[in-house]
CSV table of C-alpha atoms and ligand atoms in Angstrom, one decimal:
chain,number,residue,atom,x,y,z
O,224,MET,CA,17.1,15.4,11.6
O,225,SER,CA,16.3,15.5,15.4
O,226,SER,CA,19.8,15.4,17.5
O,227,SER,CA,19.1,11.7,18.6
O,228,LEU,CA,19.4,10.8,14.9
O,229,ARG,CA,22.4,13.2,14.7
O,230,HIS,CA,24.2,11.2,17.7
O,231,LEU,CA,23.7,8.4,16.1
O,232,LEU,CA,25.2,8.5,13.0
O,233,LEU,CA,28.0,10.1,14.5
O,234,LEU,CA,28.3,7.2,16.8
O,235,ARG,CA,28.0,4.8,13.6
O,236,ARG,CA,31.0,6.9,11.9
O,237,ARG,CA,33.4,7.2,14.9
O,238,GLY,CA,33.2,3.4,14.2
O,239,PHE,CA,30.7,1.8,17.0
O,240,SER,CA,29.1,-1.2,16.2
O,241,ALA,CA,25.0,-0.4,14.4
O,242,ALA,CA,23.8,-2.2,17.7
O,243,ALA,CA,26.7,-0.6,20.4
O,244,ALA,CA,25.7,3.2,19.1
O,245,ALA,CA,21.6,1.4,19.6
O,246,ALA,CA,22.1,0.2,22.6
O,247,ALA,CA,23.8,3.8,23.4
O,248,VAL,CA,21.3,6.2,22.0
O,249,LEU,CA,18.0,3.8,22.8
O,250,SER,CA,19.3,3.5,26.1
O,251,PRO,CA,21.3,5.9,27.0
O,252,SER,CA,23.6,5.8,30.4
O,253,ASP,CA,22.9,9.3,31.3
O,254,PRO,CA,20.0,10.4,31.7
O,255,SER,CA,19.8,13.4,30.5
O,256,ALA,CA,20.2,12.2,27.4
O,257,VAL,CA,17.0,10.2,27.5
O,258,LEU,CA,14.8,10.0,24.0
O,259,SER,CA,11.1,10.7,23.8
O,260,ALA,CA,8.8,8.0,22.4
O,261,LYS,CA,8.7,9.8,19.2
O,262,GLN,CA,12.5,10.3,18.9
O,263,LYS,CA,13.3,6.4,20.1
O,264,SER,CA,10.8,5.5,17.7
O,265,ARG,CA,12.4,7.2,14.5
O,266,ALA,CA,15.5,6.3,15.8
O,267,ALA,CA,15.0,3.0,15.9
O,268,LEU,CA,13.5,3.0,11.8
O,269,SER,CA,16.1,4.4,10.8
O,270,LEU,CA,18.8,2.0,12.5
O,271,LEU,CA,16.4,-1.4,10.9
O,272,LYS,CA,16.1,0.4,7.2
O,273,SER,CA,20.2,-0.5,7.3
O,274,GLU,CA,20.1,-3.5,9.0
O,275,SER,CA,20.4,-7.0,8.0
O,276,ASP,CA,21.9,-8.9,11.2
O,277,PRO,CA,19.0,-11.0,12.9
O,278,GLU,CA,20.5,-10.2,16.4
O,279,ARG,CA,21.2,-7.0,15.9
O,280,ILE,CA,18.0,-6.4,14.8
O,281,LEU,CA,17.0,-7.9,17.9
O,282,SER,CA,18.4,-5.7,20.3
O,283,ILE,CA,17.2,-2.7,18.3
O,284,CYS,CA,13.6,-3.0,18.9
O,285,ARG,CA,14.5,-4.6,22.2
O,286,SER,CA,16.0,-1.5,23.1
O,287,ALA,CA,13.8,0.6,21.7
O,288,ASP,CA,10.8,-1.4,23.5
O,289,LEU,CA,8.1,-1.0,20.4
O,290,HIS,CA,4.9,-1.0,21.0
O,291,PRO,CA,2.1,-1.6,18.9
O,292,SER,CA,0.1,1.2,19.7
O,293,SER,CA,2.3,3.6,17.9
O,294,HIS,CA,2.2,3.3,14.1
O,295,LEU,CA,5.6,4.4,13.6
O,296,ASP,CA,7.0,1.1,15.9
O,297,ARG,CA,4.3,-1.0,14.2
O,298,HIS,CA,6.0,0.5,10.6
O,299,SER,CA,9.3,-1.1,12.5
O,300,LEU,CA,8.3,-4.1,13.7
O,301,SER,CA,6.8,-5.1,10.2
O,302,LEU,CA,10.6,-3.9,9.0
O,303,ALA,CA,12.3,-6.0,11.4
O,304,ILE,CA,9.8,-9.2,10.6
O,305,THR,CA,10.1,-8.3,6.8
O,306,ASN,CA,13.7,-8.7,7.1
O,307,LEU,CA,14.1,-11.2,9.9
O,308,SER,CA,11.7,-13.8,8.1
O,309,LYS,CA,14.2,-13.1,4.4
O,310,THR,CA,17.3,-14.8,6.5
O,311,ASN,CA,14.7,-17.5,7.4
O,312,SER,CA,15.2,-16.6,11.1
O,313,THR,CA,12.5,-18.0,13.0
O,314,SER,CA,14.4,-18.4,16.4
O,315,SER,CA,14.4,-14.4,16.3
O,316,ILE,CA,11.4,-13.9,15.0
O,317,GLN,CA,10.2,-15.8,17.8
O,318,THR,CA,11.8,-14.0,20.3
O,319,LEU,CA,10.9,-10.7,19.8
O,320,VAL,CA,7.3,-11.2,19.1
O,321,SER,CA,7.4,-13.2,22.3
O,322,SER,CA,9.0,-10.3,24.3
O,323,LEU,CA,7.7,-7.3,22.5
O,324,LEU,CA,4.5,-8.5,21.7
O,325,LEU,CA,2.9,-11.7,24.0
O,326,GLN,CA,4.8,-11.0,27.3
O,327,ARG,CA,2.5,-7.1,27.4
O,328,ARG,CA,-0.4,-9.6,27.6
O,329,ASP,CA,-3.1,-6.9,25.9
O,330,ALA,CA,-5.4,-7.4,23.7
O,331,LYS,CA,-4.1,-5.2,21.3
O,332,SER,CA,-0.3,-6.6,20.9
O,333,LEU,CA,-1.8,-10.2,21.1
O,334,SER,CA,-4.1,-9.4,17.9
O,335,HIS,CA,-0.9,-7.9,16.1
O,336,ALA,CA,1.5,-10.7,17.4
O,337,ILE,CA,-0.9,-12.9,15.0
O,338,VAL,CA,-0.5,-11.0,12.2
O,339,LEU,CA,2.7,-10.6,12.2
O,340,PHE,CA,3.9,-14.1,12.3
O,341,GLY,CA,1.3,-14.3,9.5
O,342,GLN,CA,3.4,-12.1,7.8
O,343,ALA,CA,6.5,-14.6,8.5
O,344,GLY,CA,4.6,-17.2,7.5
O,345,MET,CA,4.3,-18.5,10.5
O,346,LEU,CA,0.7,-19.8,11.3
O,347,ASP,CA,2.1,-22.5,13.4
O,348,SER,CA,3.2,-19.6,15.7
O,349,ALA,CA,0.2,-17.4,14.9
O,350,LEU,CA,-2.3,-20.3,15.7
O,351,SER,CA,-0.7,-21.3,18.9
O,352,ALA,CA,-1.1,-17.4,20.0
O,353,PHE,CA,-4.4,-16.8,19.3
O,354,THR,CA,-5.1,-20.3,21.3
O,355,SER,CA,-3.1,-19.1,24.2
O,356,SER,CA,-6.1,-16.7,25.5
O,357,PRO,CA,-9.8,-16.9,25.3
O,358,PRO,CA,-10.5,-16.4,21.9
O,359,SER,CA,-12.3,-13.5,20.4
O,360,THR,CA,-14.0,-12.2,17.1
O,361,LYS,CA,-11.0,-10.1,17.0
O,362,ASN,CA,-8.6,-11.9,17.4
O,363,LEU,CA,-10.3,-14.7,15.0
O,364,ASN,CA,-10.2,-11.9,12.0
O,365,SER,CA,-6.5,-11.3,12.7
O,366,LEU,CA,-5.4,-15.1,12.7
O,367,LEU,CA,-7.7,-15.5,9.2
O,368,PHE,CA,-5.9,-12.1,8.3
O,369,ALA,CA,-2.8,-13.6,9.2
O,370,ALA,CA,-3.2,-16.5,6.5
O,371,ILE,CA,-4.3,-14.5,3.8
O,372,LEU,CA,-1.0,-12.6,4.7
O,373,ALA,CA,1.1,-15.8,4.6
O,374,LYS,CA,-0.8,-16.6,0.9
O,375,ASP,CA,-1.9,-19.5,2.9
O,376,HIS,CA,-5.5,-19.8,1.6
O,377,PRO,CA,-6.7,-22.8,2.5
O,378,SER,CA,-5.7,-22.0,6.0
O,379,VAL,CA,-7.8,-19.6,6.2
O,380,GLU,CA,-10.8,-21.6,5.4
O,381,ARG,CA,-9.2,-24.6,8.1
O,382,PHE,CA,-9.2,-21.2,10.9
O,383,PHE,CA,-12.6,-20.7,9.8
O,384,ARG,CA,-14.5,-23.6,10.5
O,385,MET,CA,-12.3,-24.6,13.3
O,386,PHE,CA,-13.5,-22.4,16.2
O,387,PRO,CA,-17.3,-22.6,15.7
O,388,ASP,CA,-17.5,-21.0,19.0
O,389,VAL,CA,-16.3,-17.7,18.2
O,390,GLU,CA,-19.3,-15.2,16.7
O,391,PRO,CA,-18.0,-14.3,13.5
O,392,ASP,CA,-18.9,-10.5,12.8
O,393,VAL,CA,-19.1,-8.7,9.2
O,394,ASP,CA,-15.3,-8.1,9.2
O,395,THR,CA,-14.6,-12.5,9.7
O,396,TYR,CA,-16.8,-12.4,6.9
O,397,ASN,CA,-15.0,-10.0,4.6
O,398,VAL,CA,-11.9,-11.5,4.9
O,399,VAL,CA,-12.5,-15.1,4.1
O,400,VAL,CA,-14.2,-13.3,0.8
O,401,LYS,CA,-11.3,-11.8,0.3
O,402,SER,CA,-9.3,-14.8,0.1
O,403,PHE,CA,-11.6,-16.5,-2.1
O,404,SER,CA,-11.1,-13.4,-4.3
O,405,GLU,CA,-7.1,-14.0,-4.2
O,406,SER,CA,-7.1,-17.4,-4.9
O,407,GLY,CA,-9.2,-17.6,-8.1
O,408,SER,CA,-12.3,-18.9,-6.2
O,409,THR,CA,-14.9,-15.6,-6.0
O,410,ARG,CA,-17.6,-18.2,-6.3
O,411,SER,CA,-17.6,-19.6,-3.5
O,412,ALA,CA,-18.7,-16.0,-1.7
O,413,TYR,CA,-22.1,-16.6,-2.7
O,414,SER,CA,-22.0,-19.3,0.0
O,415,LEU,CA,-21.0,-17.1,2.5
O,416,LEU,CA,-23.7,-14.5,1.7
O,417,ASP,CA,-25.7,-17.1,2.7
O,418,GLU,CA,-24.3,-17.9,5.7
O,419,MET,CA,-24.3,-14.2,6.7
O,420,ARG,CA,-28.0,-14.1,5.9
O,421,LYS,CA,-28.8,-17.1,8.4
O,422,LYS,CA,-26.7,-15.4,10.8
O,423,ASN,CA,-28.2,-11.9,10.2
O,424,ILE,CA,-24.8,-10.5,9.6
O,425,GLU,CA,-25.6,-7.5,6.8
O,426,PRO,CA,-22.9,-7.5,4.5
O,427,ASN,CA,-21.1,-4.3,3.5
O,428,THR,CA,-19.4,-1.9,0.5
O,429,THR,CA,-16.4,-4.1,1.0
O,430,THR,CA,-18.2,-7.2,0.8
O,431,PHE,CA,-19.1,-6.2,-2.6
O,432,ASN,CA,-16.3,-4.6,-4.0
O,433,THR,CA,-14.1,-7.4,-2.7
O,434,MET,CA,-16.5,-10.0,-4.8
O,435,ILE,CA,-16.3,-7.7,-7.7
O,436,SER,CA,-12.5,-7.7,-7.8
O,437,GLY,CA,-12.4,-10.7,-8.0
O,438,PHE,CA,-14.6,-12.1,-10.7
O,439,TYR,CA,-12.7,-9.0,-12.6
O,440,ARG,CA,-9.5,-10.6,-12.1
O,441,GLU,CA,-11.0,-14.5,-13.0
O,442,ASN,CA,-12.3,-12.5,-16.1
O,443,LYS,CA,-16.1,-13.2,-15.3
O,444,LEU,CA,-17.7,-10.0,-16.3
O,445,ASP,CA,-20.9,-11.3,-16.0
O,446,GLU,CA,-20.5,-12.0,-12.5
O,447,VAL,CA,-19.9,-8.6,-12.0
O,448,ASP,CA,-23.4,-7.8,-13.2
O,449,LYS,CA,-24.7,-10.3,-10.8
O,450,VAL,CA,-23.1,-9.0,-7.6
O,451,ILE,CA,-24.1,-5.3,-8.8
O,452,ASP,CA,-28.0,-6.5,-8.9
O,453,LEU,CA,-27.6,-8.6,-6.3
O,454,MET,CA,-26.4,-5.2,-4.3
O,455,ARG,CA,-29.5,-3.6,-5.9
O,456,ARG,CA,-31.9,-5.9,-5.3
O,457,LYS,CA,-31.2,-8.2,-2.2
O,458,TYR,CA,-29.3,-5.4,-0.4
O,459,ASN,CA,-31.1,-2.1,-1.4
O,460,SER,CA,-27.8,-0.9,-1.5
O,461,GLN,CA,-26.4,1.5,-4.7
O,462,PRO,CA,-23.5,0.8,-5.7
O,463,GLY,CA,-21.3,4.5,-4.7
O,464,LEU,CA,-18.4,6.2,-5.1
O,465,SER,CA,-16.0,3.3,-3.6
O,466,THR,CA,-17.9,0.8,-6.2
O,467,TYR,CA,-17.1,2.7,-9.2
O,468,ASN,CA,-13.2,3.1,-8.2
O,469,GLU,CA,-13.1,-0.6,-7.8
O,470,ARG,CA,-14.5,-1.3,-10.9
O,471,ILE,CA,-13.0,1.4,-13.0
O,472,MET,CA,-9.4,0.2,-11.7
O,473,SER,CA,-10.3,-3.7,-12.3
O,474,LEU,CA,-10.9,-2.9,-15.9
O,475,CYS,CA,-8.0,-0.6,-16.8
O,476,LYS,CA,-6.0,-3.4,-15.4
O,477,LEU,CA,-7.9,-6.2,-17.3
O,478,LYS,CA,-6.7,-3.2,-20.0
O,479,ARG,CA,-9.7,-2.2,-20.6
O,480,SER,CA,-10.1,1.3,-20.2
O,481,LYS,CA,-12.4,2.6,-22.8
O,482,GLU,CA,-15.1,0.6,-20.9
O,483,ALA,CA,-13.9,1.6,-17.4
O,484,LYS,CA,-14.8,5.6,-19.0
O,485,GLY,CA,-17.9,4.0,-20.3
O,486,LEU,CA,-18.7,3.5,-16.1
O,487,PHE,CA,-17.1,7.4,-15.4
O,488,ASP,CA,-19.7,8.5,-18.2
O,489,GLU,CA,-22.4,6.6,-16.4
O,490,MET,CA,-21.2,8.3,-13.2
O,491,VAL,CA,-21.1,11.7,-14.6
O,492,ARG,CA,-25.1,10.8,-16.0
O,493,LYS,CA,-25.9,9.9,-12.4
O,494,LYS,CA,-24.5,13.6,-11.0
O,495,MET,CA,-22.1,11.6,-9.0
O,496,LYS,CA,-19.0,13.2,-7.6
O,497,MET,CA,-15.4,11.7,-9.0
O,498,ASN,CA,-12.8,12.1,-6.5
O,499,PRO,CA,-8.7,11.7,-7.7
O,500,VAL,CA,-9.3,7.5,-7.5
O,501,THR,CA,-11.0,7.4,-10.5
O,502,TYR,CA,-9.3,10.2,-12.2
O,503,SER,CA,-5.5,8.5,-11.5
O,504,HIS,CA,-7.2,5.0,-12.9
O,505,LEU,CA,-8.1,6.5,-15.6
O,506,ILE,CA,-5.0,8.4,-16.6
O,507,VAL,CA,-2.7,5.2,-15.8
O,508,GLY,CA,-5.1,3.2,-17.4
O,509,PHE,CA,-4.9,5.0,-20.9
O,510,CYS,CA,-0.8,5.7,-20.2
O,511,LYS,CA,-0.7,2.2,-20.2
O,512,GLU,CA,-3.2,1.3,-22.9
O,513,GLY,CA,-1.1,4.0,-25.4
O,514,ASP,CA,-3.6,6.5,-25.6
O,515,LEU,CA,-1.8,9.8,-24.1
O,516,GLU,CA,-4.5,12.2,-25.8
O,517,GLU,CA,-7.1,10.1,-23.8
O,518,ALA,CA,-4.9,10.4,-20.3
O,519,LYS,CA,-4.0,13.9,-21.0
O,520,ARG,CA,-7.8,14.6,-21.4
O,521,PHE,CA,-8.2,13.4,-17.7
O,522,TYR,CA,-5.6,14.9,-16.3
O,523,GLY,CA,-6.8,18.4,-17.1
O,524,GLU,CA,-10.2,17.4,-15.9
O,525,MET,CA,-9.1,16.9,-12.8
O,526,LYS,CA,-6.6,19.4,-12.0
O,527,LYS,CA,-9.8,21.6,-13.5
O,528,LYS,CA,-11.6,20.2,-10.9
O,529,GLY,CA,-8.9,21.1,-8.5
O,530,LEU,CA,-8.7,17.8,-7.2
O,531,VAL,CA,-4.8,16.7,-6.6
O,532,ALA,CA,-4.3,12.9,-7.1
O,533,GLY,CA,-0.9,10.4,-5.3
O,534,SER,CA,2.1,11.6,-6.6
O,535,SER,CA,2.5,7.8,-8.0
O,536,CYS,CA,-0.2,9.0,-10.7
O,537,TYR,CA,1.6,12.2,-11.9
O,538,PHE,CA,5.1,9.8,-12.1
O,539,SER,CA,3.6,7.5,-14.4
O,540,LEU,CA,1.9,9.9,-16.5
O,541,ILE,CA,5.2,12.3,-17.2
O,542,HIS,CA,7.0,8.5,-17.9
O,543,TYR,CA,4.7,7.5,-20.3
O,544,LEU,CA,4.5,10.4,-21.9
O,545,CYS,CA,8.3,10.9,-22.4
O,546,GLN,CA,8.0,7.6,-23.6
O,547,GLY,CA,5.7,8.8,-26.1
O,548,GLU,CA,7.9,11.6,-27.1
O,549,ASP,CA,5.4,14.2,-25.9
O,550,PHE,CA,7.8,16.0,-23.5
O,551,GLU,CA,6.4,19.4,-23.8
O,552,ALA,CA,3.3,17.8,-21.7
O,553,ALA,CA,5.9,16.3,-19.8
O,554,LEU,CA,7.0,19.6,-19.1
O,555,GLY,CA,4.2,20.8,-18.1
O,556,VAL,CA,3.3,18.0,-15.5
O,557,CYS,CA,6.6,18.0,-14.1
O,558,ASN,CA,6.8,22.1,-13.1
O,559,GLU,CA,3.4,21.6,-11.5
O,560,MET,CA,5.0,18.6,-9.5
O,561,MET,CA,7.6,20.6,-9.0
O,562,GLU,CA,5.9,23.1,-7.2
O,563,ARG,CA,4.2,20.4,-4.5
O,564,ASN,CA,7.9,19.9,-3.7
O,565,TRP,CA,7.2,16.4,-5.8
O,566,VAL,CA,10.0,14.7,-7.5
O,567,PRO,CA,9.6,12.2,-10.4
O,568,CYS,CA,12.7,9.0,-10.4
O,569,PHE,CA,16.2,10.4,-12.0
O,570,ALA,CA,15.2,8.2,-15.2
O,571,THR,CA,11.6,9.7,-15.6
O,572,MET,CA,14.0,13.7,-14.8
O,573,LYS,CA,16.6,12.4,-17.4
O,574,LEU,CA,14.5,10.9,-20.0
O,575,LEU,CA,12.5,15.0,-19.8
O,576,VAL,CA,15.9,16.6,-20.1
O,577,LYS,CA,17.1,14.7,-23.1
O,578,GLY,CA,13.9,15.3,-24.9
O,579,LEU,CA,13.4,18.8,-24.2
O,580,ALA,CA,17.2,19.1,-25.4
O,581,LYS,CA,15.7,17.6,-28.3
O,582,ILE,CA,13.3,19.4,-29.3
O,583,GLY,CA,15.2,22.7,-28.8
O,584,LYS,CA,14.3,23.7,-25.2
O,585,GLY,CA,17.6,23.5,-24.4
O,586,GLU,CA,17.0,26.3,-21.8
O,587,GLU,CA,14.1,24.7,-19.6
O,588,ALA,CA,16.3,21.5,-19.1
O,589,SER,CA,19.0,22.9,-17.6
O,590,GLU,CA,16.6,24.9,-15.7
O,591,ILE,CA,15.6,21.3,-14.6
O,592,VAL,CA,18.9,20.2,-14.0
O,593,GLY,CA,19.4,23.5,-12.0
O,594,LYS,CA,16.5,22.7,-9.4
O,595,MET,CA,17.5,19.2,-9.6
O,596,LYS,CA,20.9,19.8,-8.2
O,597,GLU,CA,19.7,22.4,-5.7
O,598,ARG,CA,17.1,19.8,-4.3
O,599,PHE,CA,19.2,16.9,-3.9
O,600,PRO,CA,23.5,18.0,-4.2
O,601,GLY,CA,24.0,14.8,-3.6
O,602,ASN,CA,23.3,13.7,-6.8
O,603,ALA,CA,25.0,16.9,-8.7
O,604,GLU,CA,27.7,14.2,-10.1
O,605,MET,CA,24.7,11.3,-11.6
O,606,TRP,CA,23.5,15.1,-13.3
O,607,LYS,CA,27.0,15.7,-15.4
O,608,GLU,CA,26.6,13.1,-18.1
O,609,VAL,CA,23.3,14.5,-18.9
O,610,GLU,CA,24.7,18.1,-18.8
O,611,GLU,CA,27.3,17.7,-21.0
O,612,GLY,CA,24.6,16.1,-23.9
O,613,LEU,CA,22.7,19.3,-23.5
O,614,PRO,CA,23.3,22.0,-26.4
O,615,LYS,CA,25.7,25.3,-25.1
B,66,NAG,C1,16.4,-5.5,5.1
B,66,NAG,O1,18.1,-5.5,5.3
B,66,NAG,C2,18.4,-4.8,4.4
B,66,NAG,C3,19.9,-5.1,4.5
B,66,NAG,O2,20.2,-6.2,4.2
B,66,NAG,C4,17.8,-3.4,3.7
B,66,NAG,O3,18.7,-2.8,3.0
B,66,NAG,C5,16.2,-3.2,4.2
B,66,NAG,O4,16.6,-1.7,4.1
B,66,NAG,C6,15.9,-3.8,5.4
B,66,NAG,N1,14.9,-3.8,5.2
B,66,NAG,C7,14.2,-3.9,4.4
B,66,NAG,C8,12.2,-4.2,4.9
B,66,NAG,O5,14.1,-5.1,3.5
B,67,NAG,C1,14.6,-19.8,3.3
B,67,NAG,O1,13.9,-21.4,3.2
B,67,NAG,C2,13.6,-21.2,1.6
B,67,NAG,C3,12.3,-22.5,1.8
B,67,NAG,O2,12.8,-23.0,2.9
B,67,NAG,C4,14.6,-21.6,0.8
B,67,NAG,O3,14.0,-21.3,-0.5
B,67,NAG,C5,15.7,-20.3,1.2
B,67,NAG,O4,16.8,-20.0,0.3
B,67,NAG,C6,15.9,-20.1,2.4
B,67,NAG,N1,16.5,-18.5,2.9
B,67,NAG,C7,17.9,-18.2,3.0
B,67,NAG,C8,19.0,-16.7,3.2
B,67,NAG,O5,18.3,-19.1,4.2
B,68,NAG,C1,-17.4,-2.9,6.4
B,68,NAG,O1,-17.2,-3.6,7.5
B,68,NAG,C2,-16.0,-3.7,8.0
B,68,NAG,C3,-15.9,-4.0,9.8
B,68,NAG,O2,-16.8,-3.2,10.6
B,68,NAG,C4,-15.8,-2.3,8.4
B,68,NAG,O3,-14.0,-2.4,8.6
B,68,NAG,C5,-15.4,-1.4,6.4
B,68,NAG,O4,-14.9,-0.4,6.8
B,68,NAG,C6,-16.7,-1.5,6.7
B,68,NAG,N1,-17.0,-1.0,5.1
B,68,NAG,C7,-17.7,-0.1,4.8
B,68,NAG,C8,-17.3,0.2,3.6
B,68,NAG,O5,-17.9,0.6,5.4
């Protein structure tokens, strides 16, 4: 923990209000206590995580002077907006976005402000921020994206047609295609492709992948084939890894993992390179359909290739293996995760420990509990009941 965070927590424990602690840490009167930008960002984020009062959220963001060029600060801003919209604090959101972003008067801050208004569902404010400066393609794209975040799909199209003087680019079209795809009207994307052709704007893989996932969601599998055919014939573009991954993910979500595996086999035949994403979709897909053997097979193959998926794939696998009472396999996956310092949630670990005890592997069970208590001493209490149930 950084010293600034420690100092902050100390002030909180001494009964300082969050706002007072924030002010003391983020803008100290003692010049020697001035924080580096990064320390400030961290302190602000940690304060925001436990704050729900609109006034205090506002004062934290302001004292930290959050800036959209910092990744951490963008995260904090987004967190603050999410919480402020939960309490319908539109005027606080307006104040926050104006004072921290709009007043900076640079392009990056403006486009970020537009997106944040969208996240808060305040499209009128997003639109007036957009019109407050000479319109650019980048800001139009932010405005369209804002409407997607606000889940207001009709406004995406409305804004798209509202500013004919702004030259769209492939990104502009991709956002509109995404809106069609997320609102169950993917077929409308075909006319956008025609429009792009007339304007000499080349669609890219994102355009096609977005259409493909939309058609899968709408269960229009013949349309998926049409898009693939279009890519090949009209755009001279062979479906690559990302398109295969998109299709495999979509099929697994539709509980059609067997067909997803068919695509995987096609990739093998074409000697294409799979990545961990390919495997994790299949592993989780087969788990969800109760085919643990197939899930384990893909897991083994991924491991053999030295590929490492995101932690959630392993968490799901352990969870489903425990549910299917294949505790031994679950233990194997769990041990591998522990080596990476990844730990599944308490509920899953409890399932595993109890299951291991049931199949006569009490020793392994106790070992896991020991490791968990060592890693998270604060949770030792939670393991008490589980431990009491273990064979001595
Ligand atoms: C919002 O406020 C709640 C407290 O009400 C807090 O627990 C949470 O972490 C805050 N952030 C988000 C993004 O919900
Ligand atoms: C916020 O507004 C929505 C819609 O107007 C309403 O359903 C919700 O209850 C409000 N929430 C709070 C916390 O006031
Ligand atoms: C397609 O173009 C957009 C805009 O330039 C870009 O953000 C996106 O990454 C591109 N997609 C691919 C797959 O290259």
